[in-house]
Amino acid sequence: MRRLMLGIQVGFNGLRFMFKNPKSMLSILVFWVILAVFGGIGVLLFQLAGDPDNLLAGPTLLLFVIGTPMAFVLAGAISSLVLLEMIQQHEITGTIVLWDALSCTIRKDLPKLVPILLVWSAMVWLITIIQIIISAFWMGFLSLFGLRADAPISLTDRGANVLIKGVRIFMQFTLPAVAWERLSTTKAIKKSWDIIRTAWAEILGAIIFGNVMLVVVVAPLIVLYYLYIGDAINEAWVMTTLFVLGAFAYSVGRLLQQIYVAQIYLWFTSWEKELEQAAAQGRFIPPLKDFPRPSLLDDVNDMVVS
């Protein structure tokens, strides 16, 4: 329970960092600009596909299935790297400059990002394909008995979403290894696994905090939606407002997630370095939960990886 509470504190500190440094939210803009570019390319390809009735058939469908996860992975990874560069700026200089963060991301981070993107996308595609196969199986199997497959398919979809989110968190821990330590793909993935294996309870606590915040943000949108479909509100702006605020809530959730991932990464790295020194000197080192936690809210440079 104490470790879960530590994770919740990490999540809360991430929220405080976000509001204390609103420039960090500019990484959300990067996320949506990249998605808009991919969306524009997708619209152009659909227009070039010819017959509107065949847009979701053959090569176009394959491109859509492959391209959509790749677009979200790429947009999420690049915006996360920009955020990590901002955090590094904040810790070292006390200021945040978006253009400098973009420049570092493009010049230093992107070349090492490609293998991670391929691994990340491959895992998402694999989960999606398995989800489709299992859903098709349930539809075919239960149809033999005249039964609907809504419940099994819903359960399959939820399981797939949980796995995809788990993959995202796992891969997000590889991004500080790229942006801050310039580790190779193999070493970044290994370090991500070491962190999750060691700090799984703290990570779970941070996830719980993030989900609670998401519920708090989304609840008014759900109320507004049901008022709309119940004809209590008939304004044309409601659906546009719901879409914009929903997209913003989703983006803030991803932003908060990468901030607490960054905090746990710094915490683990500080502990790991101290552990190596203690082992060489024969000293005792407390477990991670008892080790001092770096803070992004003070004026102390905690970039032990720089």
GROMACS .gro file of C-alpha atoms in nm, residues 34-190:
model
  157
   34ILE     CA    1   0.171   1.521  -3.651
   35LEU     CA    2  -0.167   1.346  -3.644
   36ALA     CA    3  -0.313   1.620  -3.866
   37VAL     CA    4  -0.034   1.564  -4.120
   38PHE     CA    5  -0.104   1.190  -4.126
   39GLY     CA    6  -0.476   1.260  -4.145
   40GLY     CA    7  -0.423   1.491  -4.443
   41ILE     CA    8  -0.215   1.224  -4.618
   42GLY     CA    9  -0.487   0.968  -4.545
   43VAL     CA   10  -0.761   1.191  -4.690
   44LEU     CA   11  -0.549   1.249  -5.002
   45LEU     CA   12  -0.493   0.876  -5.050
   46PHE     CA   13  -0.863   0.807  -5.004
   47GLN     CA   14  -0.945   1.064  -5.269
   48LEU     CA   15  -0.695   0.908  -5.506
   49ALA     CA   16  -0.843   0.563  -5.440
   50GLY     CA   17  -1.126   0.637  -5.679
   51ASP     CA   18  -1.461   0.471  -5.610
   52PRO     CA   19  -1.589   0.585  -5.266
   53ASP     CA   20  -1.761   0.246  -5.222
   54ASN     CA   21  -1.423   0.073  -5.231
   55LEU     CA   22  -1.229   0.303  -5.001
   56LEU     CA   23  -1.216   0.046  -4.723
   57ALA     CA   24  -1.124  -0.248  -4.941
   58GLY     CA   25  -0.804  -0.405  -5.061
   59PRO     CA   26  -0.482  -0.198  -5.040
   60THR     CA   27  -0.663   0.104  -4.898
   61LEU     CA   28  -0.794  -0.097  -4.603
   62LEU     CA   29  -0.448  -0.245  -4.545
   63LEU     CA   30  -0.295   0.103  -4.550
   64PHE     CA   31  -0.557   0.227  -4.304
   65VAL     CA   32  -0.503  -0.066  -4.064
   66ILE     CA   33  -0.124  -0.027  -4.074
   67GLY     CA   34  -0.108   0.352  -4.094
   68THR     CA   35  -0.346   0.446  -3.811
   69PRO     CA   36  -0.155   0.274  -3.526
   70MET     CA   37   0.174   0.394  -3.677
   71ALA     CA   38   0.048   0.754  -3.685
   72PHE     CA   39  -0.054   0.745  -3.317
   73VAL     CA   40   0.271   0.575  -3.217
   74LEU     CA   41   0.484   0.826  -3.409
   75ALA     CA   42   0.288   1.130  -3.286
   76GLY     CA   43   0.296   1.004  -2.928
   77ALA     CA   44   0.666   0.918  -2.934
   78ILE     CA   45   0.781   1.247  -3.090
   79SER     CA   46   0.562   1.461  -2.863
   80SER     CA   47   0.690   1.263  -2.562
   81LEU     CA   48   1.051   1.322  -2.669
   82VAL     CA   49   0.979   1.695  -2.702
   83LEU     CA   50   0.834   1.691  -2.350
   84LEU     CA   51   1.138   1.505  -2.216
   85GLU     CA   52   1.369   1.763  -2.373
   86MET     CA   53   1.158   2.033  -2.204
   87ILE     CA   54   1.193   1.859  -1.868
   88GLN     CA   55   1.569   1.840  -1.917
   89GLN     CA   56   1.578   2.211  -2.001
   90HIS     CA   57   1.374   2.288  -1.690
   91GLU     CA   58   1.601   2.086  -1.462
   92ILE     CA   59   1.928   2.225  -1.604
   93THR     CA   60   1.841   2.586  -1.690
   94GLY     CA   61   1.511   2.648  -1.511
   95THR     CA   62   1.342   2.753  -1.838
   96ILE     CA   63   1.152   2.579  -2.117
   97VAL     CA   64   1.196   2.673  -2.485
   98LEU     CA   65   0.981   2.480  -2.731
   99TRP     CA   66   1.200   2.542  -3.036
  100ASP     CA   67   1.512   2.420  -2.859
  101ALA     CA   68   1.326   2.107  -2.751
  102LEU     CA   69   1.206   2.049  -3.108
  103SER     CA   70   1.558   2.102  -3.240
  104CYS     CA   71   1.711   1.851  -2.997
  105THR     CA   72   1.437   1.600  -3.073
  106ILE     CA   73   1.492   1.622  -3.449
  107ARG     CA   74   1.873   1.635  -3.444
  108LYS     CA   75   1.956   1.396  -3.160
  109ASP     CA   76   1.656   1.180  -3.073
  110LEU     CA   77   1.484   1.088  -3.399
  111PRO     CA   78   1.774   0.884  -3.546
  112LYS     CA   79   1.764   0.654  -3.241
  113LEU     CA   80   1.384   0.654  -3.234
  114VAL     CA   81   1.328   0.455  -3.555
  115PRO     CA   82   1.399   0.104  -3.414
  116ILE     CA   83   1.186   0.177  -3.106
  117LEU     CA   84   0.901   0.294  -3.331
  118LEU     CA   85   0.922  -0.028  -3.529
  119VAL     CA   86   0.914  -0.243  -3.214
  120TRP     CA   87   0.632  -0.034  -3.064
  121SER     CA   88   0.423  -0.045  -3.384
  122ALA     CA   89   0.485  -0.417  -3.433
  123MET     CA   90   0.356  -0.491  -3.081
  124VAL     CA   91   0.044  -0.278  -3.139
  125TRP     CA   92  -0.020  -0.443  -3.476
  126LEU     CA   93   0.024  -0.790  -3.325
  127ILE     CA   94  -0.225  -0.717  -3.047
  128THR     CA   95  -0.470  -0.570  -3.299
  129ILE     CA   96  -0.444  -0.871  -3.532
  130ILE     CA   97  -0.495  -1.114  -3.242
  131GLN     CA   98  -0.794  -0.905  -3.129
  132ILE     CA   99  -0.949  -0.926  -3.477
  133ILE     CA  100  -0.889  -1.302  -3.500
  134ILE     CA  101  -1.041  -1.370  -3.156
  135SER     CA  102  -1.342  -1.147  -3.229
  136ALA     CA  103  -1.398  -1.322  -3.562
  137PHE     CA  104  -1.377  -1.659  -3.387
  138TRP     CA  105  -1.639  -1.563  -3.129
  139MET     CA  106  -1.870  -1.427  -3.398
  140GLY     CA  107  -1.841  -1.746  -3.604
  141PHE     CA  108  -1.860  -1.987  -3.309
  142LEU     CA  109  -2.159  -1.829  -3.133
  143SER     CA  110  -2.345  -1.775  -3.460
  144LEU     CA  111  -2.361  -2.155  -3.492
  145PHE     CA  112  -2.588  -2.153  -3.187
  146GLY     CA  113  -2.780  -1.843  -3.290
  147LEU     CA  114  -2.618  -1.637  -3.014
  148ARG     CA  115  -2.483  -1.284  -3.025
  149ALA     CA  116  -2.111  -1.228  -2.962
  150ASP     CA  117  -2.141  -0.880  -2.811
  151ALA     CA  118  -2.013  -0.971  -2.462
  152PRO     CA  119  -1.711  -1.181  -2.570
  153ILE     CA  120  -1.613  -0.925  -2.833
  154SER     CA  121  -1.646  -0.642  -2.581
  155LEU     CA  122  -1.428  -0.835  -2.336
  156THR     CA  123  -1.172  -0.900  -2.612
  157ASP     CA  124  -1.167  -0.532  -2.707
  158ARG     CA  125  -1.113  -0.426  -2.346
  159GLY     CA  126  -0.833  -0.676  -2.304
  160ALA     CA  127  -0.668  -0.554  -2.622
  161ASN     CA  128  -0.695  -0.191  -2.506
  162VAL     CA  129  -0.535  -0.279  -2.172
  163LEU     CA  130  -0.249  -0.457  -2.351
  164ILE     CA  131  -0.196  -0.165  -2.591
  165LYS     CA  132  -0.184   0.079  -2.297
  166GLY     CA  133   0.061  -0.152  -2.121
  167VAL     CA  134   0.281  -0.155  -2.431
  168ARG     CA  135   0.262   0.224  -2.444
  169ILE     CA  136   0.381   0.260  -2.084
  170PHE     CA  137   0.657   0.004  -2.142
  171MET     CA  138   0.780   0.189  -2.452
  172GLN     CA  139   0.746   0.528  -2.282
  173PHE     CA  140   1.014   0.419  -2.037
  174THR     CA  141   1.247   0.364  -2.334
  175LEU     CA  142   1.209   0.726  -2.447
  176PRO     CA  143   1.405   0.888  -2.157
  177ALA     CA  144   1.677   0.633  -2.226
  178VAL     CA  145   1.694   0.770  -2.581
  179ALA     CA  146   1.651   1.139  -2.505
  180TRP     CA  147   1.861   1.160  -2.189
  181GLU     CA  148   2.112   0.875  -2.198
  182ARG     CA  149   2.141   0.808  -2.574
  183LEU     CA  150   2.110   0.435  -2.510
  184SER     CA  151   2.070   0.187  -2.794
  185THR     CA  152   1.732   0.027  -2.860
  186THR     CA  153   1.830  -0.298  -2.689
  187LYS     CA  154   1.965  -0.124  -2.378
  188ALA     CA  155   1.665   0.111  -2.366
  189ILE     CA  156   1.420  -0.181  -2.377
  190LYS     CA  157   1.620  -0.368  -2.111
   0.00000   0.00000   0.00000
